[in-house]
mmCIF file of C-alpha atoms in Angstrom:
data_model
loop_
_atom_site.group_PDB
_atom_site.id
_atom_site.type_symbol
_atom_site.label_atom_id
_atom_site.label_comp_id
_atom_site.label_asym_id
_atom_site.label_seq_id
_atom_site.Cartn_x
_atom_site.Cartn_y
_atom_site.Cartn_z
ATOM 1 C CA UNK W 512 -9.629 -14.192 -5.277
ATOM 2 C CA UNK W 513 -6.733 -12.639 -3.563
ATOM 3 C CA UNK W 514 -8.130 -9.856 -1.023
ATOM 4 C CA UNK W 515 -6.738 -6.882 1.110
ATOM 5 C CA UNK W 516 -8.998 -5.851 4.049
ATOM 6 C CA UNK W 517 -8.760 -3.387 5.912
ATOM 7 C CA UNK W 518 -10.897 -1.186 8.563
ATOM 8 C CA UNK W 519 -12.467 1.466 6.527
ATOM 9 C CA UNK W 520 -12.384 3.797 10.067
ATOM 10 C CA UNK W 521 -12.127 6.476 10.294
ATOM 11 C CA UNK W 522 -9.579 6.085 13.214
ATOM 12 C CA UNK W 523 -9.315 9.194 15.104
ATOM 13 C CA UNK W 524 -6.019 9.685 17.535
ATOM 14 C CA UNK W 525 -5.043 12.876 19.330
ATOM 15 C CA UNK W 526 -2.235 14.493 18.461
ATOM 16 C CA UNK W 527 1.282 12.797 19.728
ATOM 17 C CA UNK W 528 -0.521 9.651 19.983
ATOM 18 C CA UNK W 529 0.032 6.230 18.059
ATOM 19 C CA UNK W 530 -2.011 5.505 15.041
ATOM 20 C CA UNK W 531 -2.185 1.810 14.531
ATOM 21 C CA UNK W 532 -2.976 1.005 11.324
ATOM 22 C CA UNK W 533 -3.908 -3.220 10.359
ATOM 23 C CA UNK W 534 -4.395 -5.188 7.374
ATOM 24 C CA UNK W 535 -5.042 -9.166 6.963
ATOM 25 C CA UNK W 536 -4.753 -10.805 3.369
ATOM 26 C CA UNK W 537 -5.450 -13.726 2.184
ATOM 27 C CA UNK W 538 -2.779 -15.164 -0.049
ATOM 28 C CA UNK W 539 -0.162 -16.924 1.691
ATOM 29 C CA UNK W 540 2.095 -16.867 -1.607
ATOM 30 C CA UNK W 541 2.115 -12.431 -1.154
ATOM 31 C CA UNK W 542 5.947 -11.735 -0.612
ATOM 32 C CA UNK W 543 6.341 -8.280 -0.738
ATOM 33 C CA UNK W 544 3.866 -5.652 1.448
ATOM 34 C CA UNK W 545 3.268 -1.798 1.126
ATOM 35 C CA UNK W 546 1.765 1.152 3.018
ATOM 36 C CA UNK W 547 0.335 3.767 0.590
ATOM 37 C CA UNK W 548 -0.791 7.547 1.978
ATOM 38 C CA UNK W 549 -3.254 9.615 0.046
ATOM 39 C CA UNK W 550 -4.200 12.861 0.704
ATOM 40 C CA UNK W 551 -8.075 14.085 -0.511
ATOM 41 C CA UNK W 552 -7.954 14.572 -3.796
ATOM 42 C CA UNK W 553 -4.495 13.239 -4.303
ATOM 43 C CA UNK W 554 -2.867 10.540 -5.650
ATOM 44 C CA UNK W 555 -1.654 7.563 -3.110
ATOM 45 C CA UNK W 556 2.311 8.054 -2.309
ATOM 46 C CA UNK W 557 4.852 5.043 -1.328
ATOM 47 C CA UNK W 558 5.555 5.602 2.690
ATOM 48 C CA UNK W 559 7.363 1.932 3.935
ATOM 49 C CA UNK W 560 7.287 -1.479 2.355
ATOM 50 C CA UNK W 561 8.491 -4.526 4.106
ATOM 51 C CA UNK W 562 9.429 -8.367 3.065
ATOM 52 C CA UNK W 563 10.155 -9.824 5.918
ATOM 53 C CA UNK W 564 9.070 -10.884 9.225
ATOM 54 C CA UNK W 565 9.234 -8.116 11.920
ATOM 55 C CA UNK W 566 9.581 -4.770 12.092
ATOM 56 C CA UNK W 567 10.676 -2.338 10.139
ATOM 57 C CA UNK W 568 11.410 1.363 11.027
ATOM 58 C CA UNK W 569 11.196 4.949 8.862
ATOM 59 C CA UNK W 570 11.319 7.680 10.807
ATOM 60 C CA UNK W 571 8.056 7.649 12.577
ATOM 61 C CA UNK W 572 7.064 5.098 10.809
ATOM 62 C CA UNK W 573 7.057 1.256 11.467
ATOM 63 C CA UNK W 574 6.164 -1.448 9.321
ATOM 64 C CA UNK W 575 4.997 -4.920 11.262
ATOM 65 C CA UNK W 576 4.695 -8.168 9.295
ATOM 66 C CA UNK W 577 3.533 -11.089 10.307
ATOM 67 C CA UNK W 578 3.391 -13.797 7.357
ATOM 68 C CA UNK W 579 2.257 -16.715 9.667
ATOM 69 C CA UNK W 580 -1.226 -15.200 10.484
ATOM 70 C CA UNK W 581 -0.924 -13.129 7.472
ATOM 71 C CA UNK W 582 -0.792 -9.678 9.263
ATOM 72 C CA UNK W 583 0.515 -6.490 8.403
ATOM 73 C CA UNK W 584 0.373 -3.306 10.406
ATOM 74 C CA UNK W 585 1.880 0.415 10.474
ATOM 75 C CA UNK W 586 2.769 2.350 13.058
ATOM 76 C CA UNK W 587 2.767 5.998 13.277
ATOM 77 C CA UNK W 588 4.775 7.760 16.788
ATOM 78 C CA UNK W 589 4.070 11.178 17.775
ATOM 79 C CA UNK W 590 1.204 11.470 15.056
ATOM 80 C CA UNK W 591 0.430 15.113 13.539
ATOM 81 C CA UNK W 592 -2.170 16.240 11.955
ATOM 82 C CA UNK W 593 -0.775 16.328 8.771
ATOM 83 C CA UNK W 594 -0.836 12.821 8.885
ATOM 84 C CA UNK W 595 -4.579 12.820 8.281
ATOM 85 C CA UNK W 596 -5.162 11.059 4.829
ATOM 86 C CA UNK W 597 -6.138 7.533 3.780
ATOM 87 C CA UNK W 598 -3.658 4.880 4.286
ATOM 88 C CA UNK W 599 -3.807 1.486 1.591
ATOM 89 C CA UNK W 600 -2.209 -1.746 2.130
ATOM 90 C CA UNK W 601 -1.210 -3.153 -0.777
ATOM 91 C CA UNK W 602 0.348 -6.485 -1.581
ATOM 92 C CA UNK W 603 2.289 -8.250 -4.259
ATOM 93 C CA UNK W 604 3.121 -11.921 -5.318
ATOM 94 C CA UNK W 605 6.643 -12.763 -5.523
ATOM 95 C CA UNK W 606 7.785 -12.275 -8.959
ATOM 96 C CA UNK W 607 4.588 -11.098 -9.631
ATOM 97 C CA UNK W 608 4.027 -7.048 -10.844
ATOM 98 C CA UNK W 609 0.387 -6.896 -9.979
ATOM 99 C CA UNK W 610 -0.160 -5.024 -6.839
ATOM 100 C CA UNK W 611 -3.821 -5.698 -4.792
ATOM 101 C CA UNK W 612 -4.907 -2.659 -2.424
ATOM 102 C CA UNK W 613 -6.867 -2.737 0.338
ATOM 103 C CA UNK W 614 -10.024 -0.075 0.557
ATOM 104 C CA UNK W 615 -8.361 2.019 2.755
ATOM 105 C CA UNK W 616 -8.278 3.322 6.380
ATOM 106 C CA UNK W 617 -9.325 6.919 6.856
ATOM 107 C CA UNK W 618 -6.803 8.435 9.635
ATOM 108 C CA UNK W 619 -7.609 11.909 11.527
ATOM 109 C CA UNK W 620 -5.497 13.023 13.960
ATOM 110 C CA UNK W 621 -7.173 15.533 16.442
ATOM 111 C CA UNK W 622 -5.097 18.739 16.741
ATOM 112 C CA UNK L 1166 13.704 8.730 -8.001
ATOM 113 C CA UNK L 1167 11.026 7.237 -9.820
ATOM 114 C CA UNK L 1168 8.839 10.140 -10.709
ATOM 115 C CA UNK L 1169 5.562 9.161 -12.521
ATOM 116 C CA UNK L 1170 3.694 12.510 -14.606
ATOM 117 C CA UNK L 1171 0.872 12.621 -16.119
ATOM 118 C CA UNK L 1172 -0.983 15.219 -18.015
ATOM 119 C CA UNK L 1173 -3.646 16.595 -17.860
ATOM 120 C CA UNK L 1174 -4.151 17.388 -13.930
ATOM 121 C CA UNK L 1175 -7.863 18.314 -15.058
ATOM 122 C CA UNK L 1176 -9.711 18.286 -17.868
ATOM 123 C CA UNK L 1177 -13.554 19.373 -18.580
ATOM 124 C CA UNK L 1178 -15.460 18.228 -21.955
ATOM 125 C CA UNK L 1179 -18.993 18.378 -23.517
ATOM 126 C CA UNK L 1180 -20.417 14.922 -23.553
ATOM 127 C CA UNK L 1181 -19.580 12.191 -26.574
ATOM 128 C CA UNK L 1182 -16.050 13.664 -26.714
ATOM 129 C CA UNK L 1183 -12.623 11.736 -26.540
ATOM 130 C CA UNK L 1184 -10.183 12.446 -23.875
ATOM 131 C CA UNK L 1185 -6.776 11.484 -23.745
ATOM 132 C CA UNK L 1186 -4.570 11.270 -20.369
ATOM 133 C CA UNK L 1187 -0.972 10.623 -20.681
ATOM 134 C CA UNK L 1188 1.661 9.044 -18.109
ATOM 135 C CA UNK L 1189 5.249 9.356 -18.310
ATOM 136 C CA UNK L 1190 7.368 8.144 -16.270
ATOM 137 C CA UNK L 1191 10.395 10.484 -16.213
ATOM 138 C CA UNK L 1192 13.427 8.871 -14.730
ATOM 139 C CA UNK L 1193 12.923 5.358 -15.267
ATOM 140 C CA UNK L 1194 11.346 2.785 -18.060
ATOM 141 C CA UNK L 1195 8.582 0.830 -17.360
ATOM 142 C CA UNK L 1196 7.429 -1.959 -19.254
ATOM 143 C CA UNK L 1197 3.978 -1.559 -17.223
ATOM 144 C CA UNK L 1198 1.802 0.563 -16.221
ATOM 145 C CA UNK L 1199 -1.300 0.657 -14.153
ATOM 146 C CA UNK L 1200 -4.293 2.910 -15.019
ATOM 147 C CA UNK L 1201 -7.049 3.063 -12.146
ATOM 148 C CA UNK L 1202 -9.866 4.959 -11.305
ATOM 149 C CA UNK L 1203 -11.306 6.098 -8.206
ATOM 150 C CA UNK L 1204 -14.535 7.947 -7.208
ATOM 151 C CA UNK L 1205 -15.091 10.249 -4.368
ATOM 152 C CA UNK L 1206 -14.915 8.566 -0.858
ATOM 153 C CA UNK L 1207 -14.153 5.007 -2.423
ATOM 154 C CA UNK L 1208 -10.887 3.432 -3.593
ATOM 155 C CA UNK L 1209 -9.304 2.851 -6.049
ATOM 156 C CA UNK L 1210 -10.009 0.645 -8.876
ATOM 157 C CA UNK L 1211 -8.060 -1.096 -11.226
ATOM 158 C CA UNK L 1212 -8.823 -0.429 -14.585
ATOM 159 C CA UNK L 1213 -6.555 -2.069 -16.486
ATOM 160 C CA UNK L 1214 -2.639 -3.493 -17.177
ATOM 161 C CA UNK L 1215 -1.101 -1.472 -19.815
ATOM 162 C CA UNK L 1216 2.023 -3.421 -21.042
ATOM 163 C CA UNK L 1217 4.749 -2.167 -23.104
ATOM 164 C CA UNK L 1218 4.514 -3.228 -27.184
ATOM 165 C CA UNK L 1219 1.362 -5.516 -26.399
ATOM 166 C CA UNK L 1220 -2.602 -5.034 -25.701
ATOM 167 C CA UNK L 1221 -3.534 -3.776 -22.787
ATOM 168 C CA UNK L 1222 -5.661 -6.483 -19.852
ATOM 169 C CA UNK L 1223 -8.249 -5.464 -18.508
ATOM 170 C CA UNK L 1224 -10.241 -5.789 -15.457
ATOM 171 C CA UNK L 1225 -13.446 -7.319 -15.784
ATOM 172 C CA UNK L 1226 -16.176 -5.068 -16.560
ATOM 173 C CA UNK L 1227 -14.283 -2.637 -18.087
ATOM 174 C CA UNK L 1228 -15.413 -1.589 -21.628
ATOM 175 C CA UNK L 1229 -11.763 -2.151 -23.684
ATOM 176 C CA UNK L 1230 -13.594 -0.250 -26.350
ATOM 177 C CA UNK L 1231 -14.392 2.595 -24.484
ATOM 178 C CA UNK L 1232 -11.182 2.702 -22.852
ATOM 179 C CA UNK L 1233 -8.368 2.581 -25.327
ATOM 180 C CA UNK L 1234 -4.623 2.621 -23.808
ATOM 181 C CA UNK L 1235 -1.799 2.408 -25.881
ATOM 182 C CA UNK L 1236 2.169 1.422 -23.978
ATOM 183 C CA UNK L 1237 3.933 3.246 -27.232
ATOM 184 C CA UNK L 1238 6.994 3.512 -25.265
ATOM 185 C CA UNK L 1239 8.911 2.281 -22.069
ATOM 186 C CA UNK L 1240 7.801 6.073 -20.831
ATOM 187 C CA UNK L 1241 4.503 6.905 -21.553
ATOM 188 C CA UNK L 1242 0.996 5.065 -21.577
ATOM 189 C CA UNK L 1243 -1.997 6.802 -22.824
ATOM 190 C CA UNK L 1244 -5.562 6.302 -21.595
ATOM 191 C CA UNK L 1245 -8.943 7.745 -23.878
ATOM 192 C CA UNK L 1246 -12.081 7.625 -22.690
ATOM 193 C CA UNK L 1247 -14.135 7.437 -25.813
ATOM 194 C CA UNK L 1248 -16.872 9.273 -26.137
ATOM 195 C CA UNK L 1249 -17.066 10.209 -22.870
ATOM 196 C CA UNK L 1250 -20.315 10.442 -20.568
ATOM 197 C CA UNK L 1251 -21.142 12.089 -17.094
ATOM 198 C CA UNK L 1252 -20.464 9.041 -15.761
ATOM 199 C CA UNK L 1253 -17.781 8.901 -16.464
ATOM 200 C CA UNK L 1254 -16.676 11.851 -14.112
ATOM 201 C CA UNK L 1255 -13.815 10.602 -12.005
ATOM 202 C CA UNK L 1256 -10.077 10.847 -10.800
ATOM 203 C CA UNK L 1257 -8.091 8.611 -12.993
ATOM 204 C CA UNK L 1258 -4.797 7.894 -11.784
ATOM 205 C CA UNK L 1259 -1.923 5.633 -13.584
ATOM 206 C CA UNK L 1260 1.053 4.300 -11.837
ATOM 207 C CA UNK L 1261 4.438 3.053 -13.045
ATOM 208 C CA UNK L 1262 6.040 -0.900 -11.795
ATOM 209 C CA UNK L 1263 9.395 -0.481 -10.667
ATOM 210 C CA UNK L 1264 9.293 -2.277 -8.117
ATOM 211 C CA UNK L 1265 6.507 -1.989 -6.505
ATOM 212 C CA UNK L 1266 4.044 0.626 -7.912
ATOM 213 C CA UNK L 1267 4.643 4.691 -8.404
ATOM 214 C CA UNK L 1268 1.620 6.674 -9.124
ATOM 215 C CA UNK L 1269 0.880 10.109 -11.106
ATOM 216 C CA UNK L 1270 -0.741 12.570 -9.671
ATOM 217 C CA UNK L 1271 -3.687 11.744 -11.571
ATOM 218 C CA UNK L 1272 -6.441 13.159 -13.748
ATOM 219 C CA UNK L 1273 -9.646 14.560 -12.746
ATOM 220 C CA UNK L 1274 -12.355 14.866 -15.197
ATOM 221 C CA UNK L 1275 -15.334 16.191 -15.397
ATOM 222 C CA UNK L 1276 -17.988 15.336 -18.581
ATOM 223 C CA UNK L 1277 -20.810 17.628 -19.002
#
């Protein structure tokens, strides 16, 4: 059973702060990582994906992977409060086209 | 890019009726699509694979019969809830592979 896990939160930052955002998984063979964002009541939108080890940078956004302990985090600089939503990890197999999400992390940046 | 529709955004019906949801997706062909479904306050949930000229797969403990989806094209997928019941109240969103996964801006319905 390939899993996703994630801290349900809710994290709360302040405003201009760092939101760290983590996710484990458990299949080694997972090549190809995403960071979903979903608004309440909305459907989740793509924000960064990432293949390989390191970091990768979007704007205010960074992506970290770690395949070796099977680690992936995201990064938000200078958070806003329109970055409050629910952010999903999801994964996918190499070659593979089914994606596994994580339940979620609830993010609320303090104004 | 990549732009995934589907229709409707909302839909209300009486109880033991059939509703249909269709996803498009508009600039691109997908030989699957996702449909999932997610309650209030939890995530979501894969309902089931909808492939392109073939049956549908579906997750385990989903009712195929109450469900029907149909991949007629490379662009659209249609989900109907047969004979819809209140619990069946939910936001039912479908997503589009290219890649890595697109979603709609889903469905919410509510069955009375």
């Amino acid at each position: 059973q390939k899993e996703v896990e994630q801290n349900s939160g809710p994290l709360s930052v302040p405003e201009g702060a760092i939101a760290s955002l983590n996710c484990t998984y458990s299949d080694r063979g997972s090549q190809s990582f995403f960071w979903y964002r979903q608004y309440s009541g909305k459907s989740p939108e793509l924000i960064m994906f990432i293949y390989s080890n390191g970091d990768k940078e979007d704007g205010r956004f960074t992506a970290q992977l770690n395949k070796a302990s099977q680690y992936v985090s995201l990064l938000i600089r200078d958070s806003q409060p329109s970055d409050s939503a629910t952010y999903l990890c999801a994964i996918n197999e190499d070659g593979g086209f089914k994606t596994i999400f994580g339940a979620g992390t609830r993010l609320f940046v303090k104004a | 890019g990549a732009v995934v529709s589907q229709h409707p955004s909302r839909v209300i019906c009486k109880s033991g009726t059939s509703v249909k949801i269709e996803c498009r997706s508009l600039d691109f062909q997908a030989t699957t699509m996702f449909w999932y479904r997610q309650f209030p306050k939890q995530s979501l949930m894969l309902m089931a694979t909808s492939n392109e000229g073939s049956k549908a797969t579906y997750e385990q403990g989903v009712e195929k019969d109450k469900f029907l989806i149909n991949h007629a094209s490379l662009t659209l997928s249609t989900l109907t809830v047969t004979s819809a019941h209140p619990e069946d109240s939910s936001f039912y969103i479908c997503s589009a592979e290219l890649g890595t996964q697109y979603f709609g801006p889903g469905t919410r319905l509510l069955v009375l």
